[in-house]
Short mmCIF file of C-alpha atoms in Angstrom, two decimals:
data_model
loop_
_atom_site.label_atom_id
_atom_site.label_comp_id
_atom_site.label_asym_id
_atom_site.label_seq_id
_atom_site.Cartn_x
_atom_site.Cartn_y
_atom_site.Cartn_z
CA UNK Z 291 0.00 0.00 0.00
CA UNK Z 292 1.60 3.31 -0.82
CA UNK Z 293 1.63 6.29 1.58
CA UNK Z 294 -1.13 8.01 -0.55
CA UNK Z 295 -3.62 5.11 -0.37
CA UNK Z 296 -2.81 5.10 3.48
CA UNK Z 297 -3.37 8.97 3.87
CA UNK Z 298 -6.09 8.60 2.36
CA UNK Z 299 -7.39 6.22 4.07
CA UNK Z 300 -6.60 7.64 7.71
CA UNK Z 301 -8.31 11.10 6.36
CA UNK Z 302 -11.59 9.14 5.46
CA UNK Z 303 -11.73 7.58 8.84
CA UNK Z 304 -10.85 10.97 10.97
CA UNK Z 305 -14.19 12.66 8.87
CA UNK Z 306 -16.29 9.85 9.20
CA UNK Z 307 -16.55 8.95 5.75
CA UNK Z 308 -17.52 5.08 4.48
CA UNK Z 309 -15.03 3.60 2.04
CA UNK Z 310 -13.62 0.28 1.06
CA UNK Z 311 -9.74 -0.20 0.11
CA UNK Z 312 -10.13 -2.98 -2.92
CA UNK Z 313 -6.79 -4.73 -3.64
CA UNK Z 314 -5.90 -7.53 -6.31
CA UNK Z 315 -4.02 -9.76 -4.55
CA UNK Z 316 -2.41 -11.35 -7.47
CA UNK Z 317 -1.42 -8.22 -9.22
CA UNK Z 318 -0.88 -6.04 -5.96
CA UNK Z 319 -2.39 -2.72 -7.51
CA UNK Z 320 -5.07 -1.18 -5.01
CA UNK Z 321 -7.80 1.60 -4.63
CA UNK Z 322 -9.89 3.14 -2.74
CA UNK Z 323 -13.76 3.19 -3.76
CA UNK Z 324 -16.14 5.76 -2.02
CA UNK Z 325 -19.94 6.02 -2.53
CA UNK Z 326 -19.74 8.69 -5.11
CA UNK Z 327 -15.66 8.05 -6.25
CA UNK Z 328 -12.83 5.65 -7.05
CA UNK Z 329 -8.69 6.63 -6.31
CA UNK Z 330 -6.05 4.56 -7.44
CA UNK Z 331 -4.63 2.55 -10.06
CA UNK Z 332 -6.97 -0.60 -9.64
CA UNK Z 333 -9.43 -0.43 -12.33
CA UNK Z 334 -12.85 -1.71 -11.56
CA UNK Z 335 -15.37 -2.63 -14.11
CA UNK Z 336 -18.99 -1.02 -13.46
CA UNK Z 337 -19.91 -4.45 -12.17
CA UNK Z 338 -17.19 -4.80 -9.91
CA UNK Z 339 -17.91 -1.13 -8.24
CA UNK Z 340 -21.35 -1.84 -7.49
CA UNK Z 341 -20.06 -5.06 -5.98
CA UNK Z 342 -17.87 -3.57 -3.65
CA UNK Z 343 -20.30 -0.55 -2.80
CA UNK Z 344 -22.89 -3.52 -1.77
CA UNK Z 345 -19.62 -4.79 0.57
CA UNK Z 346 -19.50 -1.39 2.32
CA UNK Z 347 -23.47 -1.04 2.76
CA UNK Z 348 -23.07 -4.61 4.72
CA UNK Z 349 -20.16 -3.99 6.39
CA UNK Z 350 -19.30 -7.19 5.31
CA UNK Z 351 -14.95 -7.32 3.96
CA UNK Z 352 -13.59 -10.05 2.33
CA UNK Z 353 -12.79 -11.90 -1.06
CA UNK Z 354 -15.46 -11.40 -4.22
CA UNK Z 355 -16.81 -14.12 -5.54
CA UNK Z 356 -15.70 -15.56 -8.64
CA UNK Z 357 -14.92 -14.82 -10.79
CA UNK Z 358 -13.24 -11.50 -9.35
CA UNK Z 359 -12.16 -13.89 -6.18
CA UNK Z 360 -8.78 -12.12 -6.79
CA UNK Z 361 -10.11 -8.80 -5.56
CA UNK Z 362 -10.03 -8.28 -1.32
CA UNK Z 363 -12.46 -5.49 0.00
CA UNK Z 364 -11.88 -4.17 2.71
CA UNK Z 365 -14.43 -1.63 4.41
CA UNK Z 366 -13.44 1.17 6.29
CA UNK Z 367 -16.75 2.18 7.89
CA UNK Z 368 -16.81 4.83 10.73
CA UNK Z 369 -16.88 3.07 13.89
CA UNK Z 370 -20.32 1.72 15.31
CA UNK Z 371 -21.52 4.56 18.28
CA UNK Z 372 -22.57 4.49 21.82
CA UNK Z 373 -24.67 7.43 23.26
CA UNK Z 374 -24.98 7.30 26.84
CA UNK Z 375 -27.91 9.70 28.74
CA UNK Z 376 -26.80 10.48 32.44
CA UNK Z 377 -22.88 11.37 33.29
CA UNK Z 378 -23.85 8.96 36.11
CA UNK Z 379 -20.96 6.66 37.95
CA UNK Z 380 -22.41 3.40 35.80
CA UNK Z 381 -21.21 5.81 32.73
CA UNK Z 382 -17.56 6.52 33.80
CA UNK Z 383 -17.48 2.86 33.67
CA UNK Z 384 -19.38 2.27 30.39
CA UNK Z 385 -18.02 4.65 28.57
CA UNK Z 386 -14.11 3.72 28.54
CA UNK Z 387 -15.47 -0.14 28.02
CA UNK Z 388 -16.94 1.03 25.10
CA UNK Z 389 -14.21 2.97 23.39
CA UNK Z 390 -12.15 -0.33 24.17
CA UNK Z 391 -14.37 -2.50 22.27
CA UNK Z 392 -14.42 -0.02 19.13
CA UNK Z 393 -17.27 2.35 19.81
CA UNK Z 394 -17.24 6.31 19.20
CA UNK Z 395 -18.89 7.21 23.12
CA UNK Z 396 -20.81 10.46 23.79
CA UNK Z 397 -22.11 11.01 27.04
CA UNK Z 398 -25.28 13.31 27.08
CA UNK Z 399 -26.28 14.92 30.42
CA UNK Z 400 -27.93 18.68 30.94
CA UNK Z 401 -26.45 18.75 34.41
CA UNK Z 402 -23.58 20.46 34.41
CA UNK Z 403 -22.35 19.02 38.09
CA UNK Z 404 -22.71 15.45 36.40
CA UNK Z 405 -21.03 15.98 33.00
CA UNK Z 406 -17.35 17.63 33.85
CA UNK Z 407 -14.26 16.55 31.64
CA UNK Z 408 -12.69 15.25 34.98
CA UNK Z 409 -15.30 12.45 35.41
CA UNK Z 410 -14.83 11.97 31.87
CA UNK Z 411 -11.50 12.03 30.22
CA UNK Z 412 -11.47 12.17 26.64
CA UNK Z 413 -14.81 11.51 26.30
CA UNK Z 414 -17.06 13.47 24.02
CA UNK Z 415 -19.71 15.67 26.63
CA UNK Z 416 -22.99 17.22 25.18
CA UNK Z 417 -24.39 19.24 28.26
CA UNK Z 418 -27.88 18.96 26.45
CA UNK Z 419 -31.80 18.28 27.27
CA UNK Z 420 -31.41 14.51 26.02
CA UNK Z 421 -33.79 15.13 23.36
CA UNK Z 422 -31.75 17.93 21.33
CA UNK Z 423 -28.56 16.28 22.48
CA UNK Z 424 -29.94 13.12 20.77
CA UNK Z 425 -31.41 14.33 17.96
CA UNK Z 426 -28.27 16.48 17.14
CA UNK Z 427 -26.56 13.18 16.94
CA UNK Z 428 -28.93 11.87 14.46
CA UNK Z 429 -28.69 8.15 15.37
CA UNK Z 430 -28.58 5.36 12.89
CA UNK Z 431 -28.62 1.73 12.54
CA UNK Z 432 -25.07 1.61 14.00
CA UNK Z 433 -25.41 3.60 16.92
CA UNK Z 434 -26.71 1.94 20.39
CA UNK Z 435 -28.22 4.34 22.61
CA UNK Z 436 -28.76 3.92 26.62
CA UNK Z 437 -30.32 6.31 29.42
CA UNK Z 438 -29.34 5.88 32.72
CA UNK Z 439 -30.66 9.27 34.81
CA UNK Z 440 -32.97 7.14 36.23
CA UNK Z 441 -34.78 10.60 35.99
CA UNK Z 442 -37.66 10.19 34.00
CA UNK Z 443 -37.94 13.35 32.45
CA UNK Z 444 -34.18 12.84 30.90
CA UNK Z 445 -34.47 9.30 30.26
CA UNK Z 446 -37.88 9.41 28.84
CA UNK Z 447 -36.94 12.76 26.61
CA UNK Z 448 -34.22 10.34 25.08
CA UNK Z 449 -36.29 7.05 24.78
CA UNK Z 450 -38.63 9.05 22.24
CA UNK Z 451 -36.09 10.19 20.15
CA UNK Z 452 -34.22 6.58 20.45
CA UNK Z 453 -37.36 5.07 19.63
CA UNK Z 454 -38.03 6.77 16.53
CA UNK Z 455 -34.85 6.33 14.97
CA UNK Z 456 -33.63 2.82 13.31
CA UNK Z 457 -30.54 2.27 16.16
CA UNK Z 458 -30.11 -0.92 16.55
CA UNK Z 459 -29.79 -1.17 20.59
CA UNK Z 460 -31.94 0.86 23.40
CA UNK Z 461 -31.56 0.18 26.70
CA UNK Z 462 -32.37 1.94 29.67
CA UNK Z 463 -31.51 1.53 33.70
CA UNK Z 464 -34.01 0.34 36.02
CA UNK Z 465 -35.95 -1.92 38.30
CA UNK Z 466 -38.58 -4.24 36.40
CA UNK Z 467 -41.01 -1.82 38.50
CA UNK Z 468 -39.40 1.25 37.15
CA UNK Z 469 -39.32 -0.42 33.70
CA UNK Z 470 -43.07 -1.14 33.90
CA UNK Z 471 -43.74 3.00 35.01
CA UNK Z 472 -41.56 4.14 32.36
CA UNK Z 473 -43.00 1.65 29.52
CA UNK Z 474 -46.76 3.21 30.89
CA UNK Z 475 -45.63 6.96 30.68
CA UNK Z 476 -44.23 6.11 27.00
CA UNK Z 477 -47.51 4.16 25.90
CA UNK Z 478 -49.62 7.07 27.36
CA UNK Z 479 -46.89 9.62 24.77
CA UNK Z 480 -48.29 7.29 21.58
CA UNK Z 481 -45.70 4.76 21.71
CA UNK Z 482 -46.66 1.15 19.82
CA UNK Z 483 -45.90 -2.51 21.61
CA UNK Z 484 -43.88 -2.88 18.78
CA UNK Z 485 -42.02 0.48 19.59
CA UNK Z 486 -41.66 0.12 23.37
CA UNK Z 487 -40.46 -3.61 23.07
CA UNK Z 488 -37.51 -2.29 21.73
CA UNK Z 489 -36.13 -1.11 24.82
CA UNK Z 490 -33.64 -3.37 26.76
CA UNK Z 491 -35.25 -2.90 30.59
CA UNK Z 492 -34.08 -3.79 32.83
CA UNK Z 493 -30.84 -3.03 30.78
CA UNK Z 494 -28.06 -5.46 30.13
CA UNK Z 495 -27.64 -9.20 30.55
CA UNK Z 496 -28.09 -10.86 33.48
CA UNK Z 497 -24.86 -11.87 35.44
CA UNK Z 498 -26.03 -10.86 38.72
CA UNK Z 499 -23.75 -7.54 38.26
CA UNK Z 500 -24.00 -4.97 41.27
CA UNK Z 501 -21.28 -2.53 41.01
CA UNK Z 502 -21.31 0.13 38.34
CA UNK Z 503 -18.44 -1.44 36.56
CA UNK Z 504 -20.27 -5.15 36.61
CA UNK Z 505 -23.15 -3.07 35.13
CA UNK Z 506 -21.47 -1.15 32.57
CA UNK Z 507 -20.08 -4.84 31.87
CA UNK Z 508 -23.70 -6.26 31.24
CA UNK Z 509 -25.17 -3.46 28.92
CA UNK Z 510 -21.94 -3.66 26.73
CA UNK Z 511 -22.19 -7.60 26.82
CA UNK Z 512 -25.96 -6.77 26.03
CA UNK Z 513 -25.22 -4.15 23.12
CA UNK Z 514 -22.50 -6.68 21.65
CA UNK Z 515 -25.17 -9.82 21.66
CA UNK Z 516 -27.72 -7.60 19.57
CA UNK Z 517 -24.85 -6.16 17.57
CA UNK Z 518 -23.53 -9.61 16.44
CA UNK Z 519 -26.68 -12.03 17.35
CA UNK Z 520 -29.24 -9.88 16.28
CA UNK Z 521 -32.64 -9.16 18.56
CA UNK Z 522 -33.68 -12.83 17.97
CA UNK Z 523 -30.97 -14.59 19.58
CA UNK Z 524 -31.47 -12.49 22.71
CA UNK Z 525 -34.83 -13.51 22.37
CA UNK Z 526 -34.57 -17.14 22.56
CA UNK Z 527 -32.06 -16.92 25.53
CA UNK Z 528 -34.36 -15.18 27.98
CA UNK L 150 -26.16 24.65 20.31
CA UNK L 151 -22.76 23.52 18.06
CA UNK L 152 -23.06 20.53 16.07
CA UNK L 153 -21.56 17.72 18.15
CA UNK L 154 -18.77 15.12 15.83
CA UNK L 155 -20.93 12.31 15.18
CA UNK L 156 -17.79 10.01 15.10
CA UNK L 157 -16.00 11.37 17.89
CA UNK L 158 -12.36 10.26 19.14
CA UNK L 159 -10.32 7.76 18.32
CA UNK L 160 -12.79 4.57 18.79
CA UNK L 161 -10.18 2.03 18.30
CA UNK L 162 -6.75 1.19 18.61
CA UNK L 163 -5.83 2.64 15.13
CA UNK L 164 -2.87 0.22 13.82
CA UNK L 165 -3.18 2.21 10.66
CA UNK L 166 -2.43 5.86 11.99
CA UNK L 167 0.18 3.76 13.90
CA UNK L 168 1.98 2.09 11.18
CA UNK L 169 1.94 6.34 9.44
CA UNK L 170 4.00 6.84 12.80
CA UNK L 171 6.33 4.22 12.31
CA UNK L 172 6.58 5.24 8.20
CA UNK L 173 6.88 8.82 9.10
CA UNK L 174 9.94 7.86 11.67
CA UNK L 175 11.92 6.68 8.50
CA UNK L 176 10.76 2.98 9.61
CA UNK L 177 10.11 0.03 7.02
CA UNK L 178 7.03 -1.39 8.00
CA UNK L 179 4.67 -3.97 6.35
CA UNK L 180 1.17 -4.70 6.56
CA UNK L 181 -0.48 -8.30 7.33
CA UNK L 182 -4.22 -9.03 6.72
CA UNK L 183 -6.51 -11.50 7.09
CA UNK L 184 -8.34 -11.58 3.68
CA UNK L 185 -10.27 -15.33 4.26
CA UNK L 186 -10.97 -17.68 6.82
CA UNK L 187 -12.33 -21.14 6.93
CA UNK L 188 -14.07 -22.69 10.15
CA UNK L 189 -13.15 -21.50 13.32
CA UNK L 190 -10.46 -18.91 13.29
CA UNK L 191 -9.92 -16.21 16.11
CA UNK L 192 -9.85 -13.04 14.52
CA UNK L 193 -12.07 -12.04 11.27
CA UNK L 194 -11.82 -11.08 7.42
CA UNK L 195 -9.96 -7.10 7.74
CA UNK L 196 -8.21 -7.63 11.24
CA UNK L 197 -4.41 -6.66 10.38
CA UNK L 198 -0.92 -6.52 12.17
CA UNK L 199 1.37 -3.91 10.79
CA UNK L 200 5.12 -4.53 11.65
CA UNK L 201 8.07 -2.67 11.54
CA UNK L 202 11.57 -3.66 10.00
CA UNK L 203 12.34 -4.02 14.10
CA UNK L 204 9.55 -6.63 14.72
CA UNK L 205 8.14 -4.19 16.71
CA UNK L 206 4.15 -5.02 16.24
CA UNK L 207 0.54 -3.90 16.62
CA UNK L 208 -2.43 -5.65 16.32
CA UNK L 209 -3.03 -9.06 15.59
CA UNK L 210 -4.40 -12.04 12.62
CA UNK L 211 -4.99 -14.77 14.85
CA UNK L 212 -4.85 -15.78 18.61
CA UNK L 213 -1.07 -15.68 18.68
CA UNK L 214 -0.99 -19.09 17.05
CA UNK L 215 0.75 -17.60 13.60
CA UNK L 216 2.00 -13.64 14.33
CA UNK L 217 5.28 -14.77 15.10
CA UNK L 218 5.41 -16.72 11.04
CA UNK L 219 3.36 -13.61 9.42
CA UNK L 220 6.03 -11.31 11.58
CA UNK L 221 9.37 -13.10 10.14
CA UNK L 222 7.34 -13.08 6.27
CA UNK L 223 6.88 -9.31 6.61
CA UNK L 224 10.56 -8.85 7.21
CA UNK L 225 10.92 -10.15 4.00
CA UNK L 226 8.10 -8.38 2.62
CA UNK L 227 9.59 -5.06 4.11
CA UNK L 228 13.20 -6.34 2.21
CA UNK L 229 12.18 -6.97 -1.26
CA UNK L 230 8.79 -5.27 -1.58
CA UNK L 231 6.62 -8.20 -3.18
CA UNK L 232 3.48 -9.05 -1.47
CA UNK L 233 2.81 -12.19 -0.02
CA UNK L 234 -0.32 -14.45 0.08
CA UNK L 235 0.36 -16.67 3.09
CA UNK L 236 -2.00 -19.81 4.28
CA UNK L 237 -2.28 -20.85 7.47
CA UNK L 238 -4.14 -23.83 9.14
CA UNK L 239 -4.32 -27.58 10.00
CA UNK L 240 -4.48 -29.53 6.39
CA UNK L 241 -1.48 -26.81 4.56
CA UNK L 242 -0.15 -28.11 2.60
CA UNK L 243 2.86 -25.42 3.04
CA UNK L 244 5.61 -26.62 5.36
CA UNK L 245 4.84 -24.16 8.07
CA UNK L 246 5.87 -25.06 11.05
CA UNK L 247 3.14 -22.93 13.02
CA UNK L 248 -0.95 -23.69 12.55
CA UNK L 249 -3.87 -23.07 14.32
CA UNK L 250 -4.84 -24.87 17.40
CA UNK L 251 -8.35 -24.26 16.67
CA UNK L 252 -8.62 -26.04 13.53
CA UNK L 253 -9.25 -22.99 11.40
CA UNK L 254 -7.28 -22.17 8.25
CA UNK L 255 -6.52 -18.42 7.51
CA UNK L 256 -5.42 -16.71 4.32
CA UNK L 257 -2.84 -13.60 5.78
CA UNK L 258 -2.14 -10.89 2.75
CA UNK L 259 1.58 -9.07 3.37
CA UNK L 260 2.46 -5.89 1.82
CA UNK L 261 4.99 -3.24 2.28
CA UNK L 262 3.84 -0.09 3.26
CA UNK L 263 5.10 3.24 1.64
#
């Protein structure tokens, strides 16, 4: 790989932007292919681009088929996000799990006594109503979101954002009693069964976790299970 | 309010920006990656191990079972610049003297970088 390809590469992924490096492993010439442009001195037919572009929509790298088995994709997708609602103690232990196991964190929290750099080195802090903060974020089907104010005018101003978005994971903190008040309160705003079974609660798996570290260690086992097992699987293991 | 990143920090351990570091310091370094797997192998299609013309390493394309074969192959790699498709596994036919304990077989692509 020259230094070009790899500067260009390491721009893409500081701006965010989906691409897939495509390299013929027999001849050893490479390029990069965005959504809307190709650089480099691999030349793809038009059926071999819209190949690749379906590799990037599924996140999916590895060798074509034949008979281009000769040409690798490999997708550089921005990394997969966690939003957390509530600076809480459970977050200062979330959030550096997460960035660990690949995710870009932000922790949301309008309480300024809550969300201070100190509790949260190098984290990215939006002192925000959850709601705006949310929405700002515009969450996708590769962002996770989970409240954990246990305040029900935070958590529930995220939930109904969360739940109207296509991210893949919600989860939010509480007892099954709190879970049950908070799933009433959301029915009563116009929420769907469909919409409200959706939400992880109480959140994360169960491994009889009790400090905020165990916690944080449940919801990311939780997030990962959905994330590579899909909603089903969790399903048919309760 | 001001726009917040929506991909904010650096999520992962970026062997990438690290291997720029190691090119930038007037380093040779290659660039291993797993490009197919059969059965059970520890670390999927993408996952990559950039090395330096030290054996200094990052990252990883298996458990441990086969970094230190892919490591003394990108030595080479770094020496004469042609890029190596390497197989790894139980039924290679290669005579490696490394495999995988797990049974899988792994196909490890080695180029120079720069």
């Amino acid at each position: 790989m020259n230094r070009d390809t790899l500067t260009a590469l390491l721009q893409a992924r500081k701006h965010g932007t989906a691409c897939a490096l495509v390299r013929d492993l027999k001849a050893g010439s490479q390029s990069i292919v965005f959504i809307d442009r190709k650089e480099g001195t691999l030349a793809l037919t038009p059926s071999q681009k819209s190949l690749v572009l379906e590799v990037i929509s599924e996140d999916r790298s590895g060798r074509l088929d034949a008979p281009n088995q000769d040409l690798f994709v490999q997708v550089f997708n921005p990394p997969m996000r966690l939003v957390v609602v509530g600076a809480v103690h459970i977050a200062q232990a979330l959030a550096p799990m997460a960035v660990l196991a690949g995710y870009g964190v932000t922790v949301i929290d309008p309480r300024g006594a809550f969300a201070t750099d100190q509790r949260f080195p190098g984290v990215t802090l939006l002192q925000e109503w959850p709601d705006d903060g949310l929405m700002a974020l515009k969450p996708d089907r590769r962002t996770a979101v989970v409240t954990l104010t246990h305040d029900p005018k935070l958590d529930d101003a995220a939930l109904s954002v969360a739940l109207k978005s296509n991210c893949f994971y919600v989860g939010s903190l509480g007892s099954k009693k709190t879970h049950q008040a908070r799933l009433g309160r959301l029915r009563r705003m116009g929420f769907s069964e469909a919409e409200l079974g959706r939400i992880h609660g109480p959140v994360g798996l169960t491994i009889g976790a009790l400090t905020p570290a165990e916690i944080a260690l449940a919801i990311l086992a939780q997030i990962t299970q959905v994330r590579r097992q899909g909603p089903a699987a969790l399903g048919a293991a309760a | 309010m001001s726009t917040p990143n929506p991909y904010p920090g650096e999520a992962r351990e970026d062997i990438l920006a690290e291997a720029a570091r190691w090119l930038d310091a007037g380093k040779g370094v290659a660039l291993a990656t797993v490009v197919t797997t059969w059965g059970s192998s520890p670390r999927p299609v993408g996952s990559q191990l950039a090395v330096d013309d030290g054996g200094r390493m990052i990252g990883s394309v298996s458990g441990g079972c086969i970094e230190g074969a892919v490591v003394k192959e990108a030595l080479d790699v770094i020496g004469d610049g042609k890029p190596r498709l390497l197989d790894f596994g139980v039924s290679n036919e290669q005579a490696w003297e490394v495999g995988l304990a797990c049974g899988g077989k792994v196909q490890v692509y080695v180029e120079r970088l720069g």
